[in-house]
mmCIF file of C-alpha atoms in Angstrom:
data_model
loop_
_atom_site.group_PDB
_atom_site.id
_atom_site.type_symbol
_atom_site.label_atom_id
_atom_site.label_comp_id
_atom_site.label_asym_id
_atom_site.label_seq_id
_atom_site.Cartn_x
_atom_site.Cartn_y
_atom_site.Cartn_z
ATOM 1 C CA MET A 1319 21.003 3.903 18.459
ATOM 2 C CA ASN A 1320 18.692 1.139 19.557
ATOM 3 C CA GLN A 1321 16.501 1.724 16.538
ATOM 4 C CA GLN A 1322 19.495 1.313 14.097
ATOM 5 C CA ILE A 1323 20.547 -1.980 15.727
ATOM 6 C CA HIS A 1324 17.184 -3.530 15.127
ATOM 7 C CA LEU A 1325 16.503 -2.334 11.637
ATOM 8 C CA LYS A 1326 19.719 -3.392 10.029
ATOM 9 C CA PRO A 1327 19.411 -7.121 10.385
ATOM 10 C CA GLN A 1328 15.631 -6.994 9.618
ATOM 11 C CA PHE A 1329 16.413 -5.273 6.436
ATOM 12 C CA VAL A 1330 18.913 -7.853 5.343
ATOM 13 C CA LEU A 1331 16.526 -10.804 6.379
ATOM 14 C CA GLY A 1332 13.765 -9.045 4.564
ATOM 15 C CA ALA A 1333 15.849 -8.824 1.351
ATOM 16 C CA ALA A 1334 17.069 -12.461 1.845
ATOM 17 C CA SER A 1335 13.325 -13.685 2.000
ATOM 18 C CA MET A 1336 12.850 -12.298 -1.745
ATOM 19 C CA ALA A 1337 15.267 -14.989 -2.948
ATOM 20 C CA SER A 1338 12.670 -17.198 -4.585
ATOM 21 C CA GLY A 1339 10.977 -14.318 -6.293
ATOM 22 C CA ALA A 1340 14.415 -13.145 -7.509
ATOM 23 C CA ALA A 1341 15.012 -16.676 -8.836
ATOM 24 C CA LEU A 1342 12.076 -16.658 -10.927
ATOM 25 C CA VAL A 1343 13.040 -13.331 -12.559
ATOM 26 C CA VAL A 1344 16.506 -14.493 -13.238
ATOM 27 C CA SER A 1345 15.169 -17.732 -14.677
ATOM 28 C CA VAL A 1346 12.743 -16.093 -16.981
ATOM 29 C CA ILE A 1347 15.356 -13.574 -18.219
ATOM 30 C CA THR A 1348 18.229 -15.977 -18.738
ATOM 31 C CA ASP A 1349 16.158 -19.212 -19.605
ATOM 32 C CA ALA A 1350 18.149 -20.898 -16.831
ATOM 33 C CA SER A 1351 16.810 -23.765 -14.655
ATOM 34 C CA LEU A 1352 14.671 -22.318 -11.831
ATOM 35 C CA ALA A 1353 15.797 -25.251 -9.562
ATOM 36 C CA THR A 1354 19.396 -24.435 -10.091
ATOM 37 C CA ILE A 1355 18.934 -20.719 -9.300
ATOM 38 C CA LEU A 1356 16.725 -21.372 -6.400
ATOM 39 C CA ILE A 1357 19.515 -23.747 -4.896
ATOM 40 C CA TYR A 1358 22.152 -20.972 -5.235
ATOM 41 C CA LEU A 1359 20.014 -17.968 -4.096
ATOM 42 C CA GLY A 1360 18.527 -20.064 -1.421
ATOM 43 C CA ALA A 1361 21.969 -20.913 0.003
ATOM 44 C CA PHE A 1362 23.039 -17.364 -0.102
ATOM 45 C CA ALA A 1363 19.968 -16.146 1.606
ATOM 46 C CA GLY A 1364 20.173 -18.940 4.261
ATOM 47 C CA PHE A 1365 23.915 -17.751 4.836
ATOM 48 C CA LEU A 1366 22.700 -14.298 5.345
ATOM 49 C CA ALA A 1367 19.975 -15.351 7.772
ATOM 50 C CA VAL A 1368 22.023 -17.698 9.772
ATOM 51 C CA SER A 1369 24.914 -14.944 10.011
ATOM 52 C CA LYS A 1370 22.415 -12.252 11.176
ATOM 53 C CA TRP A 1371 20.886 -14.566 13.803
ATOM 54 C CA LEU A 1372 24.258 -15.532 15.291
ATOM 55 C CA ARG A 1373 25.263 -11.979 15.492
ATOM 56 C CA SER A 1374 21.883 -10.750 17.041
ATOM 57 C CA SER A 1375 21.219 -10.110 20.581
ATOM 58 C CA HIS A 1376 18.649 -11.886 22.564
ATOM 59 C CA THR A 1377 16.124 -8.860 22.105
ATOM 60 C CA GLU A 1378 16.891 -8.840 18.473
ATOM 61 C CA ARG A 1379 16.356 -12.593 18.066
ATOM 62 C CA LYS A 1380 12.934 -12.245 19.917
ATOM 63 C CA ILE A 1381 11.824 -9.786 17.304
ATOM 64 C CA ILE A 1382 13.379 -11.638 14.282
ATOM 65 C CA ARG A 1383 11.476 -14.885 15.531
ATOM 66 C CA ALA A 1384 8.224 -13.103 16.168
ATOM 67 C CA LYS A 1385 8.339 -11.430 12.596
ATOM 68 C CA ALA A 1386 9.334 -14.808 10.812
ATOM 69 C CA ILE A 1387 6.575 -16.754 12.367
ATOM 70 C CA THR A 1388 3.907 -13.948 11.905
ATOM 71 C CA GLY A 1389 5.138 -13.534 8.295
ATOM 72 C CA MET A 1390 4.844 -17.205 7.517
ATOM 73 C CA SER A 1391 1.370 -17.421 9.137
ATOM 74 C CA ALA A 1392 0.239 -14.375 7.328
ATOM 75 C CA GLY A 1393 1.656 -15.564 4.132
ATOM 76 C CA VAL A 1394 -0.413 -18.923 4.210
ATOM 77 C CA ILE A 1395 -3.556 -16.939 4.783
ATOM 78 C CA ALA A 1396 -2.922 -14.228 2.406
ATOM 79 C CA THR A 1397 -1.937 -16.559 -0.371
ATOM 80 C CA GLY A 1398 -5.249 -18.587 0.250
ATOM 81 C CA ALA A 1399 -7.154 -15.363 0.050
ATOM 82 C CA TYR A 1400 -5.287 -14.242 -3.084
ATOM 83 C CA ASP A 1401 -6.040 -17.372 -4.943
ATOM 84 C CA LEU A 1402 -9.704 -17.524 -3.856
ATOM 85 C CA SER A 1403 -10.384 -14.021 -4.768
ATOM 86 C CA ARG A 1404 -8.991 -14.472 -8.294
ATOM 87 C CA LEU A 1405 -11.063 -17.748 -8.745
ATOM 88 C CA LEU A 1406 -14.150 -16.084 -7.362
ATOM 89 C CA ILE A 1407 -13.780 -13.168 -9.893
ATOM 90 C CA VAL A 1408 -13.171 -15.431 -12.825
ATOM 91 C CA LYS A 1409 -16.116 -17.588 -12.055
ATOM 92 C CA SER A 1410 -18.437 -14.780 -11.027
ATOM 93 C CA PHE A 1411 -17.877 -12.628 -14.212
ATOM 94 C CA ASN A 1412 -17.190 -15.555 -16.595
ATOM 95 C CA ILE A 1413 -13.749 -14.072 -17.407
ATOM 96 C CA PRO A 1414 -12.139 -16.246 -20.132
ATOM 97 C CA LEU A 1415 -8.706 -16.537 -18.103
ATOM 98 C CA ASN A 1416 -7.035 -19.336 -16.187
ATOM 99 C CA PRO A 1417 -5.897 -17.584 -12.993
ATOM 100 C CA PHE A 1418 -3.429 -20.482 -12.342
ATOM 101 C CA LYS A 1419 -1.864 -20.658 -15.703
ATOM 102 C CA ALA A 1420 1.487 -19.990 -14.315
ATOM 103 C CA ILE A 1421 1.447 -22.845 -11.612
ATOM 104 C CA PRO A 1422 2.317 -25.675 -14.087
ATOM 105 C CA VAL A 1423 4.905 -23.458 -15.699
ATOM 106 C CA PHE A 1424 6.589 -23.073 -12.443
ATOM 107 C CA GLY A 1425 6.722 -26.849 -12.033
ATOM 108 C CA GLN A 1426 8.159 -27.325 -15.611
ATOM 109 C CA LEU A 1427 10.945 -24.663 -14.893
ATOM 110 C CA ILE A 1428 11.816 -26.726 -11.850
ATOM 111 C CA ILE A 1429 11.672 -30.164 -12.835
ATOM 112 C CA GLY A 1430 11.517 -29.996 -16.573
ATOM 113 C CA ALA A 1431 8.816 -30.084 -19.206
ATOM 114 C CA ASN A 1432 9.094 -33.669 -19.750
ATOM 115 C CA SER A 1433 8.051 -34.705 -16.244
ATOM 116 C CA SER A 1434 4.558 -36.023 -15.426
ATOM 117 C CA GLU A 1435 1.698 -33.644 -15.249
ATOM 118 C CA SER A 1436 1.022 -34.508 -11.635
ATOM 119 C CA ALA A 1437 4.589 -33.758 -10.470
ATOM 120 C CA VAL A 1438 4.812 -30.545 -12.532
ATOM 121 C CA LEU A 1439 1.592 -29.423 -10.876
ATOM 122 C CA ILE A 1440 2.724 -30.349 -7.378
ATOM 123 C CA TRP A 1441 6.126 -28.598 -7.784
ATOM 124 C CA GLY A 1442 4.284 -25.538 -9.264
ATOM 125 C CA ILE A 1443 1.815 -25.233 -6.367
ATOM 126 C CA LEU A 1444 4.674 -25.538 -3.861
ATOM 127 C CA TYR A 1445 6.707 -22.856 -5.388
ATOM 128 C CA HIS A 1446 3.533 -20.774 -5.549
ATOM 129 C CA LEU A 1447 2.949 -21.209 -2.114
ATOM 130 C CA LEU A 1448 6.787 -20.644 -1.160
ATOM 131 C CA ASN A 1449 6.500 -17.294 -2.959
ATOM 132 C CA GLY A 1450 3.448 -16.212 -1.282
ATOM 133 C CA ILE A 1451 4.799 -17.106 2.241
ATOM 134 C CA LEU A 1452 8.305 -15.508 1.593
ATOM 135 C CA PHE A 1453 6.908 -12.337 0.335
ATOM 136 C CA ALA A 1454 4.848 -12.078 3.394
ATOM 137 C CA VAL A 1455 8.049 -12.818 5.752
ATOM 138 C CA ALA A 1456 9.922 -10.052 3.642
ATOM 139 C CA TYR A 1457 7.017 -7.649 4.258
ATOM 140 C CA CYS A 1458 6.857 -8.452 7.889
ATOM 141 C CA PHE A 1459 10.584 -7.774 8.312
ATOM 142 C CA LEU A 1460 10.651 -4.548 6.169
ATOM 143 C CA PHE A 1461 7.285 -2.973 6.985
ATOM 144 C CA GLY A 1462 5.293 -4.881 9.361
ATOM 145 C CA ASN A 1463 5.496 -2.189 12.011
ATOM 146 C CA ARG A 1464 3.733 0.273 9.897
ATOM 147 C CA ASN A 1465 0.036 0.886 9.201
ATOM 148 C CA TRP A 1466 -1.741 -2.123 7.582
ATOM 149 C CA LYS A 1467 -2.190 -0.165 4.285
ATOM 150 C CA TRP A 1468 1.452 -0.798 3.613
ATOM 151 C CA GLY A 1469 0.401 -4.111 2.947
ATOM 152 C CA ILE A 1470 -1.463 -3.030 -0.026
ATOM 153 C CA ALA A 1471 1.464 -0.922 -1.245
ATOM 154 C CA TRP A 1472 3.715 -3.983 -0.872
ATOM 155 C CA ALA A 1473 1.252 -6.045 -2.818
ATOM 156 C CA MET A 1474 0.946 -3.371 -5.615
ATOM 157 C CA CYS A 1475 4.821 -3.588 -5.967
ATOM 158 C CA LEU A 1476 4.643 -7.332 -6.506
ATOM 159 C CA GLU A 1477 1.885 -6.530 -9.073
ATOM 160 C CA ILE A 1478 4.233 -4.145 -10.920
ATOM 161 C CA ALA A 1479 6.967 -6.842 -10.870
ATOM 162 C CA MET A 1480 4.569 -9.421 -12.075
ATOM 163 C CA PHE A 1481 3.077 -7.174 -14.833
ATOM 164 C CA SER A 1482 6.534 -6.400 -16.093
ATOM 165 C CA ILE A 1483 7.069 -10.151 -16.678
ATOM 166 C CA TYR A 1484 4.070 -12.412 -16.940
ATOM 167 C CA PRO A 1485 2.131 -10.929 -20.051
ATOM 168 C CA SER A 1486 5.068 -11.665 -22.421
ATOM 169 C CA TRP A 1487 6.281 -14.765 -20.677
ATOM 170 C CA LEU A 1488 2.902 -16.450 -20.574
ATOM 171 C CA HIS A 1489 1.707 -14.946 -23.788
ATOM 172 C CA LEU A 1490 -1.253 -12.984 -22.179
ATOM 173 C CA GLN A 1491 -1.544 -10.160 -24.982
ATOM 174 C CA ALA A 1492 -4.818 -11.591 -26.066
ATOM 175 C CA VAL A 1493 -6.356 -11.388 -22.598
ATOM 176 C CA MET A 1494 -4.475 -8.331 -21.081
ATOM 177 C CA GLN A 1495 -7.675 -6.420 -19.928
ATOM 178 C CA GLU A 1496 -8.871 -9.686 -18.107
ATOM 179 C CA PHE A 1497 -5.426 -10.452 -16.749
ATOM 180 C CA THR A 1498 -5.062 -6.859 -15.397
ATOM 181 C CA ILE A 1499 -8.343 -6.908 -13.590
ATOM 182 C CA VAL A 1500 -7.760 -10.271 -11.975
ATOM 183 C CA SER A 1501 -4.263 -9.720 -11.105
ATOM 184 C CA ILE A 1502 -4.710 -6.453 -9.456
ATOM 185 C CA SER A 1503 -7.967 -7.657 -7.555
ATOM 186 C CA GLY A 1504 -6.062 -10.495 -6.276
ATOM 187 C CA HIS A 1505 -3.133 -8.431 -5.035
ATOM 188 C CA LEU A 1506 -5.347 -6.086 -3.309
ATOM 189 C CA VAL A 1507 -6.758 -8.911 -1.462
ATOM 190 C CA TYR A 1508 -3.316 -10.311 -0.561
ATOM 191 C CA GLY A 1509 -1.983 -6.939 0.641
ATOM 192 C CA SER A 1510 -5.076 -6.196 2.731
ATOM 193 C CA VAL A 1511 -4.887 -9.569 4.492
ATOM 194 C CA LEU A 1512 -1.167 -9.513 4.903
ATOM 195 C CA GLY A 1513 -1.262 -5.924 6.244
ATOM 196 C CA LEU A 1514 -4.065 -6.496 8.788
ATOM 197 C CA PHE A 1515 -2.561 -9.855 9.934
ATOM 198 C CA CYS A 1516 0.956 -8.574 10.499
ATOM 199 C CA ASN A 1517 -0.270 -5.207 12.024
ATOM 200 C CA ARG A 1518 -2.318 -7.012 14.639
ATOM 201 C CA PHE A 1519 -0.314 -9.985 15.485
ATOM 202 C CA LEU A 1520 3.189 -8.206 15.716
ATOM 203 C CA LYS A 1521 1.700 -6.058 18.382
ATOM 204 C CA ILE A 1522 0.636 -8.972 20.350
ATOM 205 C CA ASN A 1523 3.764 -11.074 19.790
ATOM 206 C CA ILE A 1524 6.497 -8.387 20.196
ATOM 207 C CA GLY A 1525 4.483 -5.845 22.564
ATOM 208 C CA GLY A 1526 6.685 -2.968 23.568
ATOM 209 C CA SER A 1527 9.425 -3.847 20.841
ATOM 210 C CA TYR A 1528 6.960 -3.812 18.072
ATOM 211 C CA GLY A 1529 8.175 -0.523 16.592
ATOM 212 C CA ASN A 1530 11.940 -1.501 16.666
#
């Protein structure tokens, strides 16, 4: 019974943490404003998070807080490792591919294609970081208590989602082999860092409640 009490709110919070990624999928499919979708889905996810928090016990809140903080910290580190690994692969093997091609496109979807180049870049970077962090938070809520290799499995799920959208959206057909190598490599690094970080620090932060 105690196991069920803890898992249910964490499942909801994990799903809510996927709001930014879901917003991109909807924006690409419907050609709607990413900013508008982010506001609506973000508000809904925030409502779910606050609702679950208010209805949680003191013990549940301790676990939720620890997983949220651990996930955000892991997300920053894992996203940095993800970007660095892709850049190093491209530079080391002279791969004719811009690993950050999607970032300015993110910015255009949020503030419009007619905005200044610097503003587009800033908003694109912020959205990229937001995704990396929230995906890590979602993992921490859903699978953070499992073996670190689950981080790699989680990252491969993200890779599959990316692979189903990015090639046609960003017109990558001419560099599909290069894109595949760089993308898979980056997600392997992201998932490894995420899994190891969450596995280690949740044990420290939650202790005996770690498995709940």
